[in-house]
mmCIF file of C-alpha atoms in Angstrom:
data_model
loop_
_atom_site.group_PDB
_atom_site.id
_atom_site.type_symbol
_atom_site.label_atom_id
_atom_site.label_comp_id
_atom_site.label_asym_id
_atom_site.label_seq_id
_atom_site.Cartn_x
_atom_site.Cartn_y
_atom_site.Cartn_z
ATOM 1 C CA UNK Q 604 -8.575 -9.077 2.724
ATOM 2 C CA UNK Q 605 -5.593 -7.813 0.683
ATOM 3 C CA UNK Q 606 -2.578 -6.034 1.815
ATOM 4 C CA UNK Q 607 -3.703 -3.031 -0.356
ATOM 5 C CA UNK Q 608 -7.602 -3.184 1.497
ATOM 6 C CA UNK Q 609 -6.089 -3.846 4.952
ATOM 7 C CA UNK Q 610 -3.442 -0.446 4.199
ATOM 8 C CA UNK Q 611 -6.487 1.656 2.826
ATOM 9 C CA UNK Q 612 -8.866 0.860 6.028
ATOM 10 C CA UNK Q 613 -5.904 1.920 8.212
ATOM 11 C CA UNK Q 614 -4.945 4.814 6.544
ATOM 12 C CA UNK Q 615 -8.958 5.764 6.459
ATOM 13 C CA UNK Q 616 -9.246 4.903 10.263
ATOM 14 C CA UNK Q 617 -6.272 6.943 11.215
ATOM 15 C CA UNK Q 618 -7.373 9.933 9.083
ATOM 16 C CA UNK Q 619 -11.057 10.054 11.296
ATOM 17 C CA UNK Q 620 -8.486 9.842 14.417
ATOM 18 C CA UNK Q 621 -6.191 12.439 13.384
ATOM 19 C CA UNK Q 622 -8.999 14.894 12.330
ATOM 20 C CA UNK Q 623 -10.569 14.343 15.636
ATOM 21 C CA UNK Q 624 -7.180 15.144 17.812
ATOM 22 C CA UNK Q 625 -6.513 18.077 15.449
ATOM 23 C CA UNK Q 626 -9.756 19.767 16.656
ATOM 24 C CA UNK Q 627 -9.397 18.618 20.197
ATOM 25 C CA UNK Q 628 -5.991 19.981 19.981
ATOM 26 C CA UNK Q 629 -6.845 23.162 18.597
ATOM 27 C CA UNK Q 630 -9.563 23.905 21.441
ATOM 28 C CA UNK Q 631 -6.603 22.864 24.234
ATOM 29 C CA UNK Q 632 -3.953 24.624 22.924
ATOM 30 C CA UNK Q 633 -5.919 27.817 21.016
ATOM 31 C CA UNK Q 634 -4.242 26.736 17.716
ATOM 32 C CA UNK Q 635 -5.054 29.374 14.907
ATOM 33 C CA UNK Q 636 -7.484 28.457 11.890
ATOM 34 C CA UNK Q 637 -4.290 28.791 9.746
ATOM 35 C CA UNK Q 638 -2.516 26.364 11.834
ATOM 36 C CA UNK Q 639 -5.210 23.661 11.677
ATOM 37 C CA UNK Q 640 -5.449 24.259 7.895
ATOM 38 C CA UNK Q 641 -1.730 23.447 7.497
ATOM 39 C CA UNK Q 642 -2.069 20.616 10.251
ATOM 40 C CA UNK Q 643 -4.909 18.909 7.878
ATOM 41 C CA UNK Q 644 -3.211 19.741 4.499
ATOM 42 C CA UNK Q 645 0.285 17.882 5.544
ATOM 43 C CA UNK Q 646 -1.966 15.323 6.723
ATOM 44 C CA UNK Q 647 -3.934 14.967 3.322
ATOM 45 C CA UNK Q 648 -0.434 15.250 1.390
ATOM 46 C CA UNK Q 649 0.589 11.990 3.304
ATOM 47 C CA UNK Q 650 -2.488 10.559 2.786
ATOM 48 C CA UNK Q 651 -2.003 11.191 -1.118
ATOM 49 C CA UNK Q 652 1.072 10.219 -0.947
ATOM 50 C CA UNK Q 653 0.439 6.728 0.799
ATOM 51 C CA UNK Q 654 -2.074 6.200 -2.318
ATOM 52 C CA UNK Q 655 0.533 7.142 -4.743
ATOM 53 C CA UNK Q 656 2.523 4.155 -3.630
ATOM 54 C CA UNK Q 657 -0.252 1.687 -3.099
ATOM 55 C CA UNK Q 658 -0.962 2.526 -6.474
ATOM 56 C CA UNK Q 659 2.458 2.006 -7.956
ATOM 57 C CA UNK Q 660 3.176 -1.545 -5.938
ATOM 58 C CA UNK Q 661 -0.595 -2.574 -7.498
ATOM 59 C CA UNK Q 662 0.579 -1.782 -10.844
ATOM 60 C CA UNK Q 663 3.792 -3.298 -10.635
ATOM 61 C CA UNK Q 664 1.716 -6.522 -9.266
ATOM 62 C CA UNK Q 665 -0.339 -5.984 -12.404
ATOM 63 C CA UNK Q 666 2.536 -5.545 -14.842
ATOM 64 C CA UNK Q 667 4.408 -9.151 -13.438
ATOM 65 C CA UNK Q 668 0.871 -11.076 -13.842
ATOM 66 C CA UNK Q 669 0.332 -9.446 -17.210
ATOM 67 C CA UNK Q 670 4.120 -9.884 -18.264
ATOM 68 C CA UNK Q 671 5.474 -12.474 -15.819
ATOM 69 C CA UNK Q 672 8.732 -12.638 -17.416
ATOM 70 C CA UNK Q 673 9.596 -9.321 -15.448
ATOM 71 C CA UNK Q 674 10.393 -11.357 -12.694
ATOM 72 C CA UNK Q 675 13.492 -12.719 -14.375
ATOM 73 C CA UNK Q 676 16.394 -11.359 -14.824
ATOM 74 C CA UNK Q 677 17.457 -9.109 -18.048
ATOM 75 C CA UNK Q 678 19.554 -11.679 -19.190
ATOM 76 C CA UNK Q 679 16.568 -14.575 -18.903
ATOM 77 C CA UNK Q 680 14.006 -11.811 -20.602
ATOM 78 C CA UNK Q 681 16.505 -11.383 -23.391
ATOM 79 C CA UNK Q 682 16.760 -15.337 -23.988
ATOM 80 C CA UNK Q 683 12.530 -15.900 -23.334
ATOM 81 C CA UNK Q 684 11.801 -12.997 -25.733
ATOM 82 C CA UNK Q 685 14.427 -14.172 -28.687
ATOM 83 C CA UNK Q 686 12.695 -17.716 -28.227
ATOM 84 C CA UNK Q 687 9.079 -16.533 -28.718
ATOM 85 C CA UNK Q 688 10.579 -14.342 -31.549
ATOM 86 C CA UNK Q 689 12.163 -17.682 -33.339
ATOM 87 C CA UNK Q 690 8.893 -19.644 -32.782
ATOM 88 C CA UNK Q 691 6.872 -16.902 -34.057
ATOM 89 C CA UNK Q 692 9.105 -16.431 -37.206
ATOM 90 C CA UNK Q 693 9.050 -20.430 -37.794
ATOM 91 C CA UNK Q 694 5.309 -20.702 -37.154
ATOM 92 C CA UNK Q 695 5.092 -18.692 -40.124
ATOM 93 C CA UNK Q 696 6.985 -20.529 -42.179
ATOM 94 C CA UNK Q 697 6.136 -24.111 -41.552
ATOM 95 C CA UNK Q 698 8.293 -24.428 -44.637
ATOM 96 C CA UNK Q 699 9.665 -27.945 -44.106
ATOM 97 C CA UNK Q 700 9.241 -31.402 -41.723
ATOM 98 C CA UNK Q 701 12.344 -30.053 -39.414
ATOM 99 C CA UNK Q 702 10.367 -26.892 -38.792
ATOM 100 C CA UNK Q 703 7.484 -28.436 -37.676
ATOM 101 C CA UNK Q 704 9.256 -30.964 -35.631
ATOM 102 C CA UNK Q 705 11.069 -28.024 -33.644
ATOM 103 C CA UNK Q 706 8.025 -26.363 -32.997
ATOM 104 C CA UNK Q 707 6.142 -29.419 -31.926
ATOM 105 C CA UNK Q 708 9.204 -29.724 -29.679
ATOM 106 C CA UNK Q 709 9.063 -26.106 -28.600
ATOM 107 C CA UNK Q 710 4.944 -26.778 -27.776
ATOM 108 C CA UNK Q 711 6.190 -29.617 -25.355
ATOM 109 C CA UNK Q 712 8.004 -27.728 -22.909
ATOM 110 C CA UNK Q 713 4.792 -26.129 -21.768
ATOM 111 C CA UNK Q 714 3.809 -29.886 -20.740
ATOM 112 C CA UNK Q 715 6.938 -30.378 -18.947
ATOM 113 C CA UNK Q 716 7.038 -27.188 -16.886
ATOM 114 C CA UNK Q 717 3.469 -28.219 -16.140
ATOM 115 C CA UNK Q 718 4.103 -31.251 -14.884
ATOM 116 C CA UNK Q 719 7.315 -30.164 -12.649
ATOM 117 C CA UNK Q 720 4.933 -27.450 -11.213
ATOM 118 C CA UNK Q 721 2.213 -29.941 -9.971
ATOM 119 C CA UNK Q 722 5.171 -32.489 -8.764
ATOM 120 C CA UNK Q 723 4.372 -35.039 -11.798
ATOM 121 C CA UNK Q 724 7.132 -37.315 -13.506
ATOM 122 C CA UNK Q 725 8.285 -35.612 -16.841
ATOM 123 C CA UNK Q 726 10.436 -36.475 -19.816
ATOM 124 C CA UNK Q 727 13.859 -34.913 -20.162
ATOM 125 C CA UNK Q 728 16.305 -35.313 -22.796
ATOM 126 C CA UNK Q 729 19.799 -35.384 -21.240
ATOM 127 C CA UNK Q 730 20.773 -37.742 -18.751
ATOM 128 C CA UNK Q 731 24.107 -35.899 -17.644
ATOM 129 C CA UNK Q 732 22.690 -32.940 -17.205
ATOM 130 C CA UNK Q 733 19.673 -33.927 -15.268
ATOM 131 C CA UNK Q 734 22.166 -35.681 -12.511
ATOM 132 C CA UNK Q 735 24.670 -32.394 -12.498
ATOM 133 C CA UNK Q 736 21.723 -30.406 -11.343
ATOM 134 C CA UNK Q 737 20.674 -32.806 -8.593
ATOM 135 C CA UNK Q 738 24.585 -33.218 -7.806
ATOM 136 C CA UNK Q 739 24.969 -29.288 -7.794
ATOM 137 C CA UNK Q 740 22.268 -29.321 -5.317
ATOM 138 C CA UNK Q 741 23.895 -31.508 -2.488
ATOM 139 C CA UNK Q 742 25.211 -30.609 0.933
ATOM 140 C CA UNK Q 743 28.136 -32.254 2.560
ATOM 141 C CA UNK Q 744 26.463 -35.244 4.257
ATOM 142 C CA UNK Q 745 23.883 -36.221 1.754
ATOM 143 C CA UNK Q 746 24.059 -39.101 -0.505
ATOM 144 C CA UNK Q 747 23.704 -39.785 -4.175
ATOM 145 C CA UNK Q 748 22.632 -43.332 -5.095
ATOM 146 C CA UNK Q 749 23.324 -44.685 -8.809
ATOM 147 C CA UNK Q 750 23.021 -47.676 -10.307
ATOM 148 C CA UNK Q 751 24.722 -46.890 -14.073
ATOM 149 C CA UNK Q 752 24.598 -48.704 -17.624
ATOM 150 C CA UNK Q 753 27.143 -46.213 -18.304
ATOM 151 C CA UNK Q 754 29.275 -48.866 -18.972
ATOM 152 C CA UNK Q 755 31.304 -47.812 -21.963
ATOM 153 C CA UNK Q 756 34.623 -45.580 -20.717
ATOM 154 C CA UNK Q 757 33.664 -42.880 -23.268
ATOM 155 C CA UNK Q 758 30.737 -42.371 -21.444
ATOM 156 C CA UNK Q 759 32.925 -40.706 -19.291
ATOM 157 C CA UNK Q 760 35.946 -39.304 -20.852
ATOM 158 C CA UNK Q 761 34.455 -37.739 -24.124
ATOM 159 C CA UNK Q 762 32.395 -34.743 -25.086
ATOM 160 C CA UNK Q 763 31.222 -31.923 -22.741
ATOM 161 C CA UNK Q 764 28.681 -33.081 -20.934
ATOM 162 C CA UNK Q 765 30.478 -36.017 -20.453
ATOM 163 C CA UNK Q 766 33.579 -34.706 -18.825
ATOM 164 C CA UNK Q 767 31.545 -32.143 -16.815
ATOM 165 C CA UNK Q 768 29.413 -34.827 -15.493
ATOM 166 C CA UNK Q 769 32.453 -36.533 -14.134
ATOM 167 C CA UNK Q 770 34.359 -33.822 -13.028
ATOM 168 C CA UNK Q 771 31.347 -32.658 -10.513
ATOM 169 C CA UNK Q 772 31.078 -36.343 -9.132
ATOM 170 C CA UNK Q 773 34.872 -35.923 -8.194
ATOM 171 C CA UNK Q 774 34.119 -32.472 -6.688
ATOM 172 C CA UNK Q 775 31.083 -33.341 -4.702
ATOM 173 C CA UNK Q 776 32.544 -36.536 -3.655
ATOM 174 C CA UNK Q 777 35.643 -34.524 -2.399
ATOM 175 C CA UNK Q 778 33.169 -31.801 -0.168
ATOM 176 C CA UNK Q 779 31.817 -34.965 1.604
ATOM 177 C CA UNK Q 780 28.667 -35.804 -0.491
ATOM 178 C CA UNK Q 781 28.598 -39.724 -0.206
ATOM 179 C CA UNK Q 782 28.312 -41.210 -3.764
ATOM 180 C CA UNK Q 783 27.547 -44.421 -4.287
ATOM 181 C CA UNK Q 784 27.564 -45.857 -7.840
ATOM 182 C CA UNK Q 785 26.830 -49.630 -8.875
ATOM 183 C CA UNK Q 786 27.896 -50.816 -12.355
ATOM 184 C CA UNK Q 787 25.562 -53.118 -14.067
ATOM 185 C CA UNK Q 788 27.615 -55.027 -16.240
ATOM 186 C CA UNK Q 789 26.944 -57.750 -18.874
ATOM 187 C CA UNK Q 790 30.049 -59.798 -19.107
ATOM 188 C CA UNK Q 791 33.928 -59.952 -17.773
ATOM 189 C CA UNK Q 792 34.577 -58.097 -21.132
ATOM 190 C CA UNK Q 793 32.716 -54.959 -19.589
ATOM 191 C CA UNK Q 794 34.574 -55.617 -16.410
ATOM 192 C CA UNK Q 795 37.519 -55.440 -17.929
ATOM 193 C CA UNK Q 796 37.351 -52.186 -20.237
ATOM 194 C CA UNK Q 797 35.676 -50.326 -17.135
ATOM 195 C CA UNK Q 798 38.379 -51.341 -14.831
ATOM 196 C CA UNK Q 799 40.163 -47.904 -15.309
ATOM 197 C CA UNK Q 800 37.342 -45.894 -14.746
ATOM 198 C CA UNK Q 801 35.979 -47.881 -11.833
ATOM 199 C CA UNK Q 802 39.559 -47.188 -10.266
ATOM 200 C CA UNK Q 803 39.685 -43.356 -10.879
ATOM 201 C CA UNK Q 804 36.378 -43.031 -9.732
ATOM 202 C CA UNK Q 805 37.417 -44.829 -6.150
ATOM 203 C CA UNK Q 806 40.333 -42.931 -6.087
ATOM 204 C CA UNK Q 807 38.142 -39.650 -5.943
ATOM 205 C CA UNK Q 808 35.979 -40.973 -2.877
ATOM 206 C CA UNK Q 809 33.099 -42.316 -4.995
ATOM 207 C CA UNK Q 810 31.803 -45.923 -3.476
ATOM 208 C CA UNK Q 811 32.157 -47.948 -6.624
ATOM 209 C CA UNK Q 812 30.182 -51.487 -6.971
ATOM 210 C CA UNK Q 813 29.664 -53.728 -9.822
ATOM 211 C CA UNK Q 814 27.084 -56.238 -11.012
ATOM 212 C CA UNK Q 815 26.539 -58.639 -13.804
ATOM 213 C CA UNK Q 816 22.947 -58.339 -14.831
ATOM 214 C CA UNK Q 817 22.176 -61.576 -15.449
ATOM 215 C CA UNK Q 818 23.163 -62.477 -11.785
ATOM 216 C CA UNK Q 819 20.585 -59.821 -10.561
ATOM 217 C CA UNK Q 820 17.112 -62.123 -10.338
ATOM 218 C CA UNK Q 821 15.153 -59.253 -11.889
ATOM 219 C CA UNK Q 822 16.321 -56.904 -8.923
ATOM 220 C CA UNK Q 823 16.753 -54.095 -11.727
ATOM 221 C CA UNK Q 824 13.806 -52.473 -12.122
ATOM 222 C CA UNK Q 825 15.083 -50.305 -15.108
ATOM 223 C CA UNK Q 826 17.743 -49.887 -17.283
ATOM 224 C CA UNK Q 827 19.639 -47.349 -14.895
ATOM 225 C CA UNK Q 828 18.219 -45.216 -11.939
ATOM 226 C CA UNK Q 829 20.004 -42.096 -9.952
ATOM 227 C CA UNK Q 830 18.009 -40.821 -6.560
ATOM 228 C CA UNK Q 831 18.609 -38.380 -3.777
ATOM 229 C CA UNK Q 832 16.410 -39.012 -0.919
ATOM 230 C CA UNK Q 833 17.333 -35.885 0.963
ATOM 231 C CA UNK Q 834 16.203 -33.915 -2.445
ATOM 232 C CA UNK Q 835 13.328 -35.978 -3.243
ATOM 233 C CA UNK Q 836 14.353 -36.278 -6.660
ATOM 234 C CA UNK Q 837 15.093 -39.308 -9.001
ATOM 235 C CA UNK Q 838 16.092 -39.534 -12.607
ATOM 236 C CA UNK Q 839 15.398 -42.969 -14.173
ATOM 237 C CA UNK Q 840 16.431 -44.452 -17.300
ATOM 238 C CA UNK Q 841 14.100 -46.907 -19.304
ATOM 239 C CA UNK Q 842 16.068 -48.277 -21.787
ATOM 240 C CA UNK Q 843 19.531 -49.544 -22.259
ATOM 241 C CA UNK Q 844 19.784 -48.050 -25.938
ATOM 242 C CA UNK Q 845 17.972 -44.787 -25.312
ATOM 243 C CA UNK Q 846 20.392 -42.656 -22.459
ATOM 244 C CA UNK Q 847 19.562 -39.458 -23.944
ATOM 245 C CA UNK Q 848 15.787 -39.789 -22.524
ATOM 246 C CA UNK Q 849 14.956 -39.847 -18.993
ATOM 247 C CA UNK Q 850 12.385 -39.671 -16.905
ATOM 248 C CA UNK Q 851 12.279 -37.400 -13.733
ATOM 249 C CA UNK Q 852 10.109 -37.867 -10.469
ATOM 250 C CA UNK Q 853 10.017 -36.279 -7.049
ATOM 251 C CA UNK Q 854 7.158 -38.934 -6.122
ATOM 252 C CA UNK Q 855 8.089 -39.974 -2.623
ATOM 253 C CA UNK Q 856 6.843 -43.676 -3.037
ATOM 254 C CA UNK Q 857 8.681 -44.114 -5.865
ATOM 255 C CA UNK Q 858 11.801 -42.699 -4.124
ATOM 256 C CA UNK Q 859 11.703 -44.757 -1.726
ATOM 257 C CA UNK Q 860 11.112 -47.964 -3.566
ATOM 258 C CA UNK Q 861 13.951 -47.018 -5.604
ATOM 259 C CA UNK Q 862 16.141 -46.559 -2.558
ATOM 260 C CA UNK Q 863 14.847 -50.199 -1.440
ATOM 261 C CA UNK Q 864 16.009 -51.469 -4.930
ATOM 262 C CA UNK Q 865 19.337 -49.720 -4.678
ATOM 263 C CA UNK Q 866 19.865 -51.484 -1.141
ATOM 264 C CA UNK Q 867 19.164 -54.953 -2.501
ATOM 265 C CA UNK Q 868 20.795 -54.701 -5.817
ATOM 266 C CA UNK Q 869 24.220 -53.515 -4.086
ATOM 267 C CA UNK Q 870 23.536 -56.671 -1.429
ATOM 268 C CA UNK Q 871 23.904 -58.711 -4.758
ATOM 269 C CA UNK Q 872 27.106 -56.453 -5.815
ATOM 270 C CA UNK Q 873 30.536 -56.798 -5.545
ATOM 271 C CA UNK Q 874 32.801 -54.009 -4.382
ATOM 272 C CA UNK Q 875 35.686 -52.112 -6.498
ATOM 273 C CA UNK Q 876 39.303 -51.733 -4.261
ATOM 274 C CA UNK Q 877 41.617 -50.067 -6.368
ATOM 275 C CA UNK Q 878 44.442 -49.976 -3.145
ATOM 276 C CA UNK Q 879 44.150 -54.191 -3.502
ATOM 277 C CA UNK Q 880 44.289 -53.755 -7.763
ATOM 278 C CA UNK Q 881 41.812 -56.235 -7.801
ATOM 279 C CA UNK Q 882 38.137 -57.080 -7.508
ATOM 280 C CA UNK Q 883 36.455 -58.713 -4.932
ATOM 281 C CA UNK Q 884 33.518 -60.079 -3.639
ATOM 282 C CA UNK Q 885 31.506 -58.351 -0.622
#
């Protein structure tokens, strides 16, 4: 039974009881006919007012079902409405290939949202933004484990997303979030060029490790991955040459498997220690 139906039944039953009490009290207190009419009219007005409130609430719910954007903030509504207008405008034109590609990309958003809504994996186009969203949600005492193939200094120093990602790592580590990062290197040259980045991260309260890919004995299941067990969320990169395209998962079995993989890779990794000005094997 809905709340509206329950409220209407309650008002009806209360009305019957109220009418009976009114006539009983009128006999007991010898109320005049005019007094009884006033009491009855007062209750009638109260009932009408209650029905009016119910009708408004019901109308609001129906409007939100018909126009779901009403539940969003004004800024979000404006952005969505503008997006829909642009979509309609481009769909009418379809003048070139790039327009058709943009339309297809917009239509794929529906699939992405449906996958997220039912807890399925989906593809996201920005590895930095995905990790930053997870990092921003973590609380002191929680952890973020990363196996990283971002082994070029410009992945940490160049561009808006890159620098914001670096700054957020340091900010959250300072707040007490336990960040562990294992860099997957190809050779000693990678180690030399990443030394400054690893030292900076270690000095900003991040536990930094490194491992050579050839020494992992197929322990690395993907090109890179990052997980938060507390948030049951993971970011997976399947290819080394495709950093911008990652898979987002909230599958608990996959998260547990990646956590085990992380611990196994960590055992085969080297710990970075900036204080000793050298790298040593654990």
